[in-house]
Amino acid sequence: MNTSKPSRFERLAVWARRRRWLAVILWVAALAGITLAAQAVGSDYHNDHTMPGTQSQQVADMFQGREAGAVQVVAEGDLTRFPAVLDKLRDLPHVAAIQEPQANGDIAFATVTLDAKEVPKEDIRRIVDTAKSTDLRVELGGDLVRGAEESAGGGAEGAGMLAALVILVLMFGSLLAAGLPLITAVFAVGATVGIIMLASHLVDLPDYAPPVMILVGLGVGVDYALLIFARYRTELLAGADRDTAASRALNTAGRSVMFAGCTVIIALLGLLALGLGSLQGLALAVTLTVLLTLVASLTLLPALLSLLGRRIEKAVLRKAHKPHGNRWRAWAAGIQRRPWPALVLAVAALAALSLPALGMRLGFADAGTESPSSTSRQAYDLLAKGFGPGFNGPLIVVAQGDEQPRLPEVLANTPGVAEVLPPQQTPQGTVVVLYPTSAPQAKETNDLVVRLRDDVLPSLPGSTFLVGGATAAADDFAEAVSDRLPLFVLVVVGLSALLLLVVFRSILIPLKAAVLNLLSIGASMGVVTLVYGEGLFGVQSGPIEAFVPVLIFAIVFGLSMDYEVFLLSRMHEEWRRTGDAAHAVREGMAGTGSVITAAAAIMIVVFGAFLFSPDRMLQQFGLGLAVAVLLDAVVIRCLIVPAVMRLFGQAAWWLPRPVDRKLPRLALEPG
């Protein structure tokens, strides 16, 4: 007779079973209350891209408070009709002043100054529609126009959820069973969206936080619920009753989900070590999303299983005659017979995909990477055609100290400079605006910034020089990310490896996990570089968004640990039961192969749906995550892990006794 005290997870399962209606009502009330409050209060997102201490930030701080919102109106053709177009804009809301047009050939532009830095999108769209309501070709540019053109992007989330539902139905053979993981994820993500809308009034959260957290929340939420539900189904097929199956599922898979979620949270909180403005707020928002998906998987899902258990049991038992895991068991056995070819080929493929990432260039998107059909992109192209490619990204040089009468001449003679405007004397010093010969996102413009800072300006004694502007700011941000990345990687990898060491009581497994996760991340960033950096498949080439690599690293490292923990916990369970390392690998693959594949497929379609988003950053983010999950599930879990575990043998589970005695106990398996 087993008289051992029930674990916390078993007690949680009992509570969810006995208080199932209470659990569901609490979640419904929480979601409804948070959503209503968020809709009533609204959001106050703010993109904080400040980089204290950098030259570009010092230049921006000098003119803080002076800047106002602006829209550029660009015309091509019969320019005698252009003043009439501008006259129609003067009486529109928020239009404060219109600059005299400047022309070059048959292209002219005028800057429309607004009465505020931030203007409602509907008013910007009204300006666009009014200016374009003429036979003259007129395009409008500027950050406000770009923001007004962007859509909400809800179609990507909907497409991802629909594809996930199809995969779950194919896996479980029941629409009801397939819907439970999705319902759990939707409740968690919906509540988090409302919370961060409210939190945006208290902390700096960027406006791209909602789509990123929805992207991650749907993938993680469905995954966690799926892992628990899959174990529940396994227990039912093994002959357990519904209550026992739910308790065992929470006591086994629930532990793995809890641990996996903690690794994701650690990886996300590692972003705080970078100290990069809005990225810190984004890290907190996505961390909250993962935390709520954990809570929903451990409370709402067991309650739903209890409410719908009889109907789900019938659907599961209808497929009881079908063999489960035999193909994965045979696959693992085949890899074990020839581990070296599988290992060498897989590692070589990942390394080859990682190589392009070494040449990755970071920056920020501008109108030059927008869709060619957008008015902001066409305005950008017209300005480049009429005034030169560097006209879209001027650099600002500030000289503080002695007078520098030679400064304009020195700048004009610098290779890469197309035009230098007359200097202006301000309380902050002498300000000179110059236009490069190359586009803002071109490598030549980045080289010009470096040349000015390191060679040209230091040759003029007696002054302190600062180089600012949008291009310089992007360069400063990219440099800050590169400088702080080693600390970030060390924190995330070190803490995650330490957790694996404690859980699996092994030296080799944490090392293997760290190396393989870094390989999958490197390969995914290599693919992103090929597509968006080099323009593969006809995509507009340009720099990779500066936020993307660190976000992908944090999220992918955490998600990779999900699969690592779920697979190895089953292997560890068999190892403890039999002491046969080879058998443990085969049974671990047999027990988790189909679930990991389905979970990965769901994440791939959810993340991949964001390739259809109009936002370039979300496209890069979705591609990087989808490729990383694909490589992790197919190449690493199906090829490298069984090969490496076969080569490790019993040494995979070895831990020196002195270390074993000092480490705390944190078991993923009951007992």
XYZ file of C-alpha atoms in Angstrom:
671
model
C 0.000 0.000 0.000
C 1.379 3.400 -0.998
C 1.150 5.772 1.961
C 3.473 8.474 0.618
C 2.268 12.040 0.907
C 0.731 13.415 -2.347
C 2.968 15.854 -4.202
C 2.027 19.482 -4.784
C 1.142 18.654 -8.380
C -1.133 15.808 -7.300
C -2.828 18.090 -4.775
C -3.245 20.691 -7.511
C -4.884 18.065 -9.734
C -7.271 17.117 -6.927
C -8.162 20.782 -6.351
C -8.797 21.361 -10.067
C -10.994 18.251 -10.179
C -13.053 19.115 -7.099
C -13.248 22.840 -7.837
C -13.457 22.567 -11.609
C -16.341 25.016 -12.000
C -14.663 27.479 -9.651
C -11.406 27.286 -11.647
C -13.186 27.890 -14.966
C -15.329 30.712 -13.554
C -12.278 32.405 -12.034
C -10.459 32.316 -15.380
C -13.506 33.590 -17.288
C -14.027 36.381 -14.750
C -10.343 37.314 -14.791
C -10.216 37.451 -18.588
C -13.445 39.455 -18.838
C -12.498 41.871 -16.056
C -8.981 42.507 -17.351
C -10.211 42.962 -20.925
C -12.958 45.428 -19.924
C -10.530 47.425 -17.761
C -7.935 47.507 -20.540
C -10.491 48.657 -23.117
C -11.722 51.381 -20.758
C -8.267 52.694 -19.851
C -6.539 52.108 -23.189
C -2.802 51.750 -23.748
C 0.183 54.074 -23.543
C 2.975 52.288 -25.403
C 6.266 54.097 -25.796
C 9.307 53.045 -27.833
C 12.324 53.897 -25.696
C 15.373 53.527 -27.943
C 17.595 55.763 -25.835
C 21.206 54.713 -25.438
C 22.682 56.814 -22.606
C 26.329 57.707 -23.106
C 26.432 57.259 -26.876
C 27.217 60.136 -29.245
C 23.908 59.852 -31.087
C 21.990 59.990 -27.808
C 23.908 63.068 -26.670
C 22.992 64.805 -29.939
C 19.344 63.772 -29.553
C 19.291 65.055 -25.952
C 20.566 68.471 -27.078
C 17.465 69.010 -29.160
C 15.049 67.273 -26.794
C 11.694 69.032 -26.739
C 12.324 70.962 -29.957
C 11.222 68.289 -32.338
C 7.636 68.035 -33.526
C 5.879 65.558 -35.730
C 6.497 66.004 -39.436
C 5.355 64.570 -42.745
C 7.224 64.867 -46.022
C 5.115 65.507 -49.115
C 6.937 64.543 -52.321
C 5.720 65.262 -55.847
C 6.872 64.244 -59.323
C 5.743 65.703 -62.641
C 4.217 69.118 -63.359
C 5.460 70.919 -60.232
C 3.434 74.066 -60.986
C 0.489 72.179 -59.499
C 2.344 71.267 -56.298
C 1.517 74.513 -54.355
C -2.199 73.809 -54.820
C -1.705 70.397 -53.214
C 0.016 71.979 -50.210
C -2.735 74.600 -49.881
C -5.289 71.820 -49.366
C -3.287 70.583 -46.369
C -3.018 73.868 -44.473
C -6.443 73.731 -42.809
C -6.308 70.055 -41.827
C -6.168 69.087 -38.123
C -2.682 69.140 -36.513
C -1.012 70.938 -39.473
C 1.058 73.746 -37.899
C 3.239 74.912 -40.806
C 4.328 73.933 -44.307
C 7.879 74.559 -45.481
C 8.553 76.157 -48.848
C 8.991 73.403 -51.449
C 12.462 72.436 -52.630
C 12.830 71.101 -56.143
C 15.404 69.280 -58.238
C 14.307 68.646 -61.804
C 10.783 67.282 -61.855
C 10.840 66.144 -58.187
C 10.007 68.428 -55.260
C 9.230 68.006 -51.600
C 7.891 70.050 -48.704
C 7.959 69.288 -45.001
C 4.614 69.572 -43.205
C 5.240 70.355 -39.514
C 2.563 69.131 -37.107
C 1.544 70.561 -33.738
C 2.549 67.459 -31.769
C 5.148 64.715 -31.879
C 2.484 62.013 -31.781
C -0.646 62.454 -33.910
C -3.612 60.028 -34.181
C -3.262 57.654 -37.119
C -6.638 58.613 -38.547
C -5.487 62.249 -38.846
C -2.290 61.148 -40.590
C -4.328 59.048 -43.015
C -6.514 62.097 -43.702
C -3.415 64.114 -44.611
C -2.265 61.289 -46.910
C -5.658 60.960 -48.616
C -6.007 64.720 -49.078
C -2.538 65.119 -50.581
C -3.010 62.212 -52.982
C -6.447 63.377 -54.217
C -4.953 64.962 -57.350
C -3.755 63.913 -60.811
C -0.204 64.918 -59.862
C 1.874 62.049 -58.490
C 2.186 62.742 -54.746
C 3.689 60.428 -52.124
C 4.098 61.002 -48.398
C 6.847 59.854 -46.073
C 8.053 60.055 -42.489
C 7.753 57.854 -39.409
C 4.179 58.966 -38.723
C 3.103 57.938 -42.222
C 4.849 54.586 -41.859
C 3.069 53.993 -38.565
C -0.313 54.912 -40.032
C 0.190 52.483 -42.933
C 0.885 49.492 -40.700
C -2.081 47.209 -40.075
C -2.968 45.597 -36.775
C -1.661 42.211 -37.942
C -4.468 40.169 -36.373
C -4.653 37.901 -39.422
C -1.306 36.307 -38.585
C -2.476 35.174 -35.145
C -5.742 33.832 -36.579
C -3.994 31.891 -39.340
C -1.552 30.406 -36.844
C -4.324 29.281 -34.499
C -6.304 27.704 -37.340
C -3.261 25.751 -38.529
C -2.526 24.681 -34.939
C -6.084 23.387 -34.573
C -5.733 21.314 -37.747
C -2.525 19.715 -36.439
C -4.114 18.932 -33.060
C -7.183 17.375 -34.705
C -4.943 15.154 -36.852
C -3.010 14.122 -33.754
C -5.916 13.401 -31.406
C -8.681 12.577 -33.894
C -11.141 14.706 -31.928
C -12.079 18.371 -32.314
C -12.952 18.575 -28.618
C -9.611 17.159 -27.483
C -7.752 19.342 -29.979
C -9.511 22.454 -28.732
C -8.420 22.159 -25.094
C -4.771 23.247 -25.580
C -5.933 26.128 -27.780
C -8.553 27.271 -25.260
C -5.957 27.215 -22.503
C -3.528 29.291 -24.565
C -6.187 31.814 -25.588
C -7.226 32.434 -21.975
C -3.627 32.984 -20.866
C -2.677 35.200 -23.816
C -5.910 37.183 -23.683
C -5.428 37.973 -20.005
C -1.814 38.984 -20.572
C -2.700 41.360 -23.423
C -5.059 43.214 -21.107
C -2.535 43.325 -18.279
C 0.238 44.806 -20.405
C -2.155 47.404 -21.830
C -2.765 48.537 -18.261
C 0.919 48.197 -17.353
C 1.930 50.430 -20.278
C 0.747 53.405 -18.200
C 3.257 52.518 -15.470
C 6.341 51.238 -17.303
C 7.870 51.776 -20.749
C 6.482 49.138 -23.093
C 7.109 49.307 -26.852
C 4.225 49.255 -29.307
C 5.504 45.968 -30.754
C 5.118 44.221 -27.369
C 1.543 42.921 -28.011
C 2.258 41.069 -31.296
C 5.512 39.627 -29.928
C 3.900 38.383 -26.706
C 0.900 36.992 -28.624
C 3.332 35.205 -30.954
C 5.232 33.649 -28.059
C 2.200 33.117 -25.833
C 0.214 31.150 -28.401
C 3.167 28.916 -29.223
C 4.189 28.293 -25.623
C 0.629 28.066 -24.304
C -0.461 25.432 -26.802
C 2.807 23.560 -26.262
C 2.540 23.357 -22.476
C -1.102 22.309 -22.538
C -0.327 19.766 -25.262
C 2.486 18.151 -23.255
C 0.227 17.698 -20.222
C -2.720 16.520 -22.305
C -0.538 14.034 -24.200
C 0.567 12.456 -20.902
C -3.077 12.371 -19.783
C -3.939 10.470 -22.960
C -1.041 8.058 -22.408
C -2.277 7.261 -18.908
C -5.815 6.659 -20.188
C -4.494 4.281 -22.843
C -2.526 2.479 -20.137
C -5.794 1.713 -18.319
C -5.929 4.456 -15.690
C -9.248 6.066 -14.809
C -9.788 9.753 -15.606
C -8.954 11.091 -12.146
C -5.801 8.997 -11.831
C -4.728 9.931 -15.358
C -5.114 13.635 -14.592
C -3.124 13.331 -11.348
C -0.318 11.393 -13.032
C -0.225 13.788 -15.990
C 0.176 16.783 -13.702
C 2.657 14.937 -11.491
C 4.904 14.028 -14.449
C 4.381 16.269 -17.475
C 3.273 19.089 -15.172
C 6.667 19.018 -13.467
C 8.431 19.138 -16.845
C 6.248 22.022 -17.976
C 6.958 23.934 -14.773
C 10.702 23.454 -15.174
C 10.636 24.263 -18.892
C 8.669 27.426 -18.208
C 11.206 28.480 -15.596
C 14.020 28.119 -18.127
C 12.113 30.301 -20.619
C 11.558 32.914 -17.918
C 15.239 32.866 -16.946
C 16.226 33.337 -20.586
C 13.810 36.244 -20.999
C 14.854 37.936 -17.782
C 18.421 37.666 -19.054
C 17.417 40.464 -21.445
C 17.431 42.765 -18.428
C 21.219 42.340 -18.283
C 21.439 44.175 -21.614
C 19.922 47.353 -20.126
C 18.444 48.387 -23.489
C 15.441 50.678 -22.991
C 12.193 49.197 -24.323
C 13.762 45.747 -24.552
C 13.537 45.522 -20.768
C 9.827 46.260 -20.847
C 9.353 43.754 -23.648
C 11.213 41.108 -21.623
C 8.874 41.664 -18.675
C 5.787 41.503 -20.928
C 6.790 38.202 -22.554
C 7.881 36.796 -19.178
C 4.419 37.556 -17.803
C 2.918 35.798 -20.829
C 4.907 32.631 -20.182
C 4.068 32.764 -16.480
C 0.324 32.993 -17.146
C 0.477 30.157 -19.702
C 2.098 28.046 -16.992
C -0.639 28.881 -14.515
C -3.363 28.190 -17.095
C -1.800 24.832 -18.051
C -1.645 23.729 -14.400
C -5.082 25.006 -13.289
C -7.474 25.660 -16.181
C -6.515 22.620 -18.277
C -7.047 20.052 -15.436
C -10.417 21.676 -14.698
C -11.469 21.379 -18.339
C -10.276 17.763 -18.404
C -12.480 17.053 -15.409
C -15.506 18.779 -16.945
C -15.141 17.113 -20.360
C -13.313 13.972 -19.257
C -15.975 11.422 -20.221
C -16.279 12.648 -23.812
C -12.493 13.001 -24.172
C -11.939 9.507 -22.776
C -14.264 8.043 -25.402
C -12.374 9.837 -28.171
C -9.020 8.639 -26.818
C -10.087 5.022 -26.302
C -11.436 4.817 -29.858
C -7.781 4.944 -30.957
C -6.534 2.593 -28.248
C -5.959 -0.235 -30.731
C -3.419 1.807 -32.675
C 0.242 1.296 -31.700
C 1.937 4.299 -30.119
C 5.642 5.010 -30.325
C 6.798 1.984 -32.337
C 8.079 4.066 -35.243
C 9.987 6.389 -32.930
C 11.413 3.420 -31.057
C 12.615 1.917 -34.341
C 14.039 5.271 -35.462
C 16.019 5.667 -32.232
C 17.319 2.107 -32.550
C 18.488 2.840 -36.108
C 20.375 5.968 -34.987
C 21.926 4.036 -32.103
C 23.339 1.459 -34.533
C 25.176 4.170 -36.537
C 25.492 7.238 -34.282
C 28.545 8.845 -35.899
C 27.141 9.480 -39.422
C 23.959 11.014 -38.002
C 25.919 13.194 -35.578
C 28.540 14.427 -38.054
C 26.075 15.209 -40.876
C 23.623 16.998 -38.570
C 26.276 19.115 -36.858
C 27.858 19.984 -40.212
C 24.478 21.123 -41.580
C 23.822 23.339 -38.546
C 27.323 24.804 -38.698
C 26.937 25.590 -42.409
C 23.642 27.373 -41.788
C 25.248 29.357 -38.973
C 28.059 30.790 -41.126
C 26.029 33.661 -42.698
C 25.238 34.944 -39.191
C 28.907 35.918 -38.818
C 28.326 38.664 -41.397
C 25.055 39.891 -39.887
C 24.637 43.672 -39.895
C 22.301 45.160 -37.318
C 20.218 48.295 -37.710
C 16.667 49.600 -37.825
C 14.151 49.435 -40.632
C 13.258 52.610 -42.472
C 10.987 53.399 -45.395
C 13.576 51.870 -47.739
C 12.621 48.384 -46.532
C 8.844 48.933 -46.703
C 6.642 47.348 -49.352
C 7.261 48.957 -52.776
C 3.526 49.695 -53.003
C 3.421 51.800 -49.815
C 3.384 55.581 -50.130
C 6.203 55.938 -47.574
C 8.457 53.675 -49.678
C 7.590 55.525 -52.885
C 8.292 58.884 -51.223
C 11.639 57.485 -50.050
C 12.496 56.341 -53.579
C 11.477 59.673 -55.135
C 13.671 61.632 -52.693
C 16.593 59.316 -53.441
C 15.999 59.745 -57.177
C 15.785 63.516 -57.026
C 18.246 64.438 -54.276
C 20.511 61.406 -53.868
C 20.240 58.200 -51.767
C 21.789 59.836 -48.697
C 19.075 62.486 -48.534
C 16.851 60.076 -46.585
C 19.407 59.734 -43.769
C 21.288 62.930 -42.931
C 24.043 62.906 -40.306
C 24.384 65.640 -37.681
C 27.813 66.776 -36.499
C 28.027 68.921 -33.356
C 31.299 70.711 -32.474
C 31.673 71.910 -28.884
C 34.642 74.083 -27.866
C 36.838 76.182 -30.124
C 35.470 77.563 -33.363
C 36.081 75.296 -36.316
C 35.970 77.377 -39.518
C 37.467 74.475 -41.503
C 34.805 71.976 -40.370
C 32.460 72.314 -43.396
C 35.412 72.039 -45.808
C 36.872 69.008 -44.022
C 33.490 67.282 -44.026
C 32.856 68.086 -47.689
C 36.212 66.530 -48.667
C 35.531 63.335 -46.720
C 34.895 60.308 -48.976
C 31.261 59.268 -48.748
C 29.870 62.786 -48.152
C 27.622 64.146 -50.908
C 26.636 67.553 -49.511
C 27.305 69.680 -46.427
C 24.810 72.341 -45.347
C 26.022 75.673 -43.921
C 26.887 75.464 -40.207
C 24.486 76.808 -37.604
C 25.510 78.302 -34.269
C 23.408 77.055 -31.365
C 23.776 77.173 -27.563
C 24.955 73.563 -27.776
C 27.739 74.365 -30.260
C 28.265 74.438 -34.002
C 25.813 72.149 -35.801
C 26.487 70.878 -39.327
C 24.094 68.658 -41.286
C 25.569 66.500 -44.043
C 24.172 64.026 -46.546
C 26.024 60.786 -47.363
C 26.439 59.516 -50.907
C 24.872 56.187 -49.895
C 21.485 55.131 -48.507
C 20.895 55.156 -44.736
C 20.991 51.358 -44.429
C 23.959 50.841 -46.748
C 27.193 49.520 -45.256
C 28.996 52.517 -46.831
C 26.983 54.868 -44.592
C 27.969 52.883 -41.534
C 31.606 53.091 -42.668
C 31.227 56.870 -43.033
C 30.018 57.223 -39.431
C 33.022 55.222 -38.218
C 35.397 57.251 -40.422
C 34.062 60.572 -39.124
C 34.297 59.523 -35.491
C 37.640 57.736 -35.587
C 39.684 59.581 -38.232
C 38.257 62.806 -39.659
C 36.937 64.723 -36.646
C 39.740 63.818 -34.188
C 42.160 65.515 -36.646
C 40.574 68.881 -35.772
C 41.956 69.898 -32.353
C 40.330 72.101 -29.733
C 36.775 70.754 -29.884
C 34.674 67.813 -28.818
C 32.763 66.339 -31.736
C 29.554 64.314 -31.686
C 28.031 62.498 -34.663
C 24.289 61.854 -34.496
C 21.291 61.169 -36.672
C 19.154 58.108 -37.289
C 21.916 56.105 -38.995
C 24.420 56.896 -36.244
C 21.818 55.935 -33.609
C 21.286 52.556 -35.281
C 25.041 51.996 -35.330
C 25.325 52.909 -31.648
C 22.502 50.551 -30.720
C 24.030 47.694 -32.706
C 27.391 48.279 -31.032
C 25.770 48.317 -27.598
C 24.046 45.001 -28.322
C 27.311 43.461 -29.541
C 29.226 44.690 -26.487
C 26.698 43.344 -23.984
C 25.810 40.128 -25.784
C 28.575 37.993 -24.173
C 27.273 38.824 -20.667
C 23.730 38.071 -21.767
C 24.698 34.697 -23.259
C 26.749 33.810 -20.192
C 23.870 34.589 -17.815
C 21.230 32.693 -19.803
C 23.345 29.657 -20.701
C 24.935 29.448 -17.257
C 21.690 29.546 -15.264
C 19.906 27.138 -17.623
C 22.801 24.669 -17.501
C 22.844 24.899 -13.713
C 19.150 24.017 -13.571
C 19.687 21.003 -15.834
C 22.608 19.927 -13.662
C 20.421 19.979 -10.554
C 17.477 18.197 -12.174
C 19.231 15.436 -14.126
C 22.288 15.001 -11.839
C 24.589 14.982 -14.850
C 27.640 16.880 -16.077
C 27.394 15.994 -19.765
C 23.679 16.674 -20.337
C 23.814 20.416 -19.472
C 26.910 20.832 -21.665
C 25.244 19.001 -24.539
C 22.072 21.074 -24.181
C 23.965 24.378 -24.148
C 26.047 23.532 -27.241
C 23.104 22.194 -29.251
C 20.854 25.114 -28.361
C 23.550 27.573 -29.419
C 23.908 25.671 -32.700
C 20.180 25.834 -33.470
C 20.069 29.549 -32.635
C 23.121 30.251 -34.795
C 21.598 28.327 -37.699
C 18.284 30.187 -37.415
C 20.058 33.556 -37.376
C 22.067 32.431 -40.398
C 18.819 31.805 -42.293
C 17.430 35.204 -41.209
C 20.638 36.842 -42.452
C 20.429 35.066 -45.799
C 16.792 36.053 -46.348
C 16.593 39.580 -44.923
C 20.235 40.588 -44.902
C 21.249 39.213 -48.304
C 17.838 39.362 -50.014
C 17.344 35.620 -50.654
C 14.046 34.691 -52.389
C 13.653 38.261 -53.650
C 13.169 39.766 -50.195
C 14.231 43.406 -49.761
C 17.767 43.250 -48.348
C 18.901 45.428 -45.465
C 20.147 45.262 -41.894
C 18.626 42.876 -39.380
C 16.504 44.675 -36.798
C 18.751 45.300 -33.805
C 16.233 43.792 -31.361
C 15.763 40.543 -33.283
C 18.933 38.527 -32.458
C 18.716 38.993 -28.682
C 14.966 38.330 -28.649
C 15.356 35.178 -30.731
C 18.232 34.005 -28.538
C 16.277 34.450 -25.317
C 13.065 32.853 -26.564
C 14.591 30.044 -28.634
C 17.000 29.058 -25.865
C 14.072 28.767 -23.491
C 11.855 26.917 -25.959
C 14.653 24.518 -26.867
C 14.923 23.668 -23.200
C 11.212 22.757 -23.283
C 11.849 19.918 -25.705
C 15.110 19.022 -23.976
C 13.417 18.697 -20.600
C 10.387 16.813 -21.907
C 12.498 14.295 -23.840
C 15.201 13.816 -21.222
C 12.744 13.548 -18.338
C 11.206 10.505 -20.047
C 14.668 9.083 -20.703
C 15.655 9.759 -17.096
C 12.481 8.072 -15.895
C 13.385 4.910 -17.843
C 17.035 5.137 -16.760
C 16.051 5.209 -13.095
C 13.669 2.302 -13.633
C 15.953 -0.003 -15.671
C 19.529 1.306 -15.482
C 19.842 0.593 -19.245
C 21.034 3.768 -21.016
C 20.331 2.551 -24.570
C 16.850 1.345 -23.605
C 16.147 4.679 -21.896
C 16.923 6.549 -25.126
C 14.620 4.346 -27.211
C 11.728 4.541 -24.753
C 12.193 8.262 -24.288
C 11.923 8.786 -28.047
C 8.951 6.419 -28.269
C 7.111 8.224 -25.502
C 7.737 11.789 -26.640
C 8.558 11.718 -30.362
C 5.034 12.261 -31.675
C 4.220 14.864 -29.022
C 7.401 16.873 -29.634
C 6.818 16.718 -33.391
C 3.234 17.939 -33.017
C 4.277 20.659 -30.567
C 7.030 21.790 -32.915
C 4.671 21.780 -35.896
C 2.249 23.992 -33.980
C 4.982 26.445 -33.043
C 6.271 26.502 -36.618
C 2.878 27.394 -38.084
C 2.148 29.970 -35.359
C 5.545 31.629 -35.777
C 5.579 31.189 -39.545
C 2.243 32.977 -39.869
C 4.042 36.185 -38.924
C 5.907 36.080 -42.215
C 2.692 37.569 -43.622
C 2.795 40.514 -41.203
C 3.489 43.919 -42.809
C 6.035 44.648 -40.069
C 9.581 43.715 -41.135
C 10.721 43.110 -37.551
C 7.868 40.642 -36.948
C 8.689 38.899 -40.228
C 12.310 38.421 -39.161
C 11.238 37.377 -35.687
C 8.721 34.838 -37.000
C 11.178 33.353 -39.504
C 13.950 33.051 -36.907
C 11.715 31.327 -34.369
C 10.093 29.012 -36.927
C 13.454 27.901 -38.358
C 14.956 27.409 -34.885
C 12.042 25.237 -33.747
C 12.139 23.237 -36.997
C 15.866 22.553 -36.645
C 15.529 21.783 -32.948
C 12.695 19.289 -33.414
C 13.947 17.604 -36.588
C 17.744 17.812 -36.605
C 18.599 17.989 -32.911
C 15.904 15.875 -31.224
C 15.594 13.277 -33.991
C 19.252 12.924 -34.994
C 21.789 14.499 -32.665
C 20.266 13.719 -29.256
C 19.813 9.947 -29.775
C 23.280 9.755 -31.381
C 24.983 11.705 -28.591
C 23.145 9.831 -25.835
C 24.184 6.531 -27.438
C 27.834 7.652 -27.509
C 27.659 8.923 -23.927
C 26.123 5.675 -22.690
C 25.856 5.460 -18.900
C 28.263 8.396 -18.577
C 25.371 10.648 -19.640
C 23.906 10.266 -16.140
C 27.184 10.546 -14.207
C 27.750 13.170 -11.541
C 30.674 13.186 -9.072
C 29.477 12.144 -5.626
C 30.833 15.241 -3.816
C 28.911 17.466 -6.237
C 25.809 15.268 -5.971
C 25.748 15.596 -2.175
C 26.004 19.396 -2.260
C 23.345 20.038 -4.914
C 19.692 20.468 -3.879
C 17.135 17.894 -5.014
C 14.733 18.947 -7.756
C 13.109 15.907 -9.340
C 11.027 15.942 -12.516
C 9.744 12.423 -11.885
C 7.611 11.442 -8.897
C 9.012 9.123 -6.323
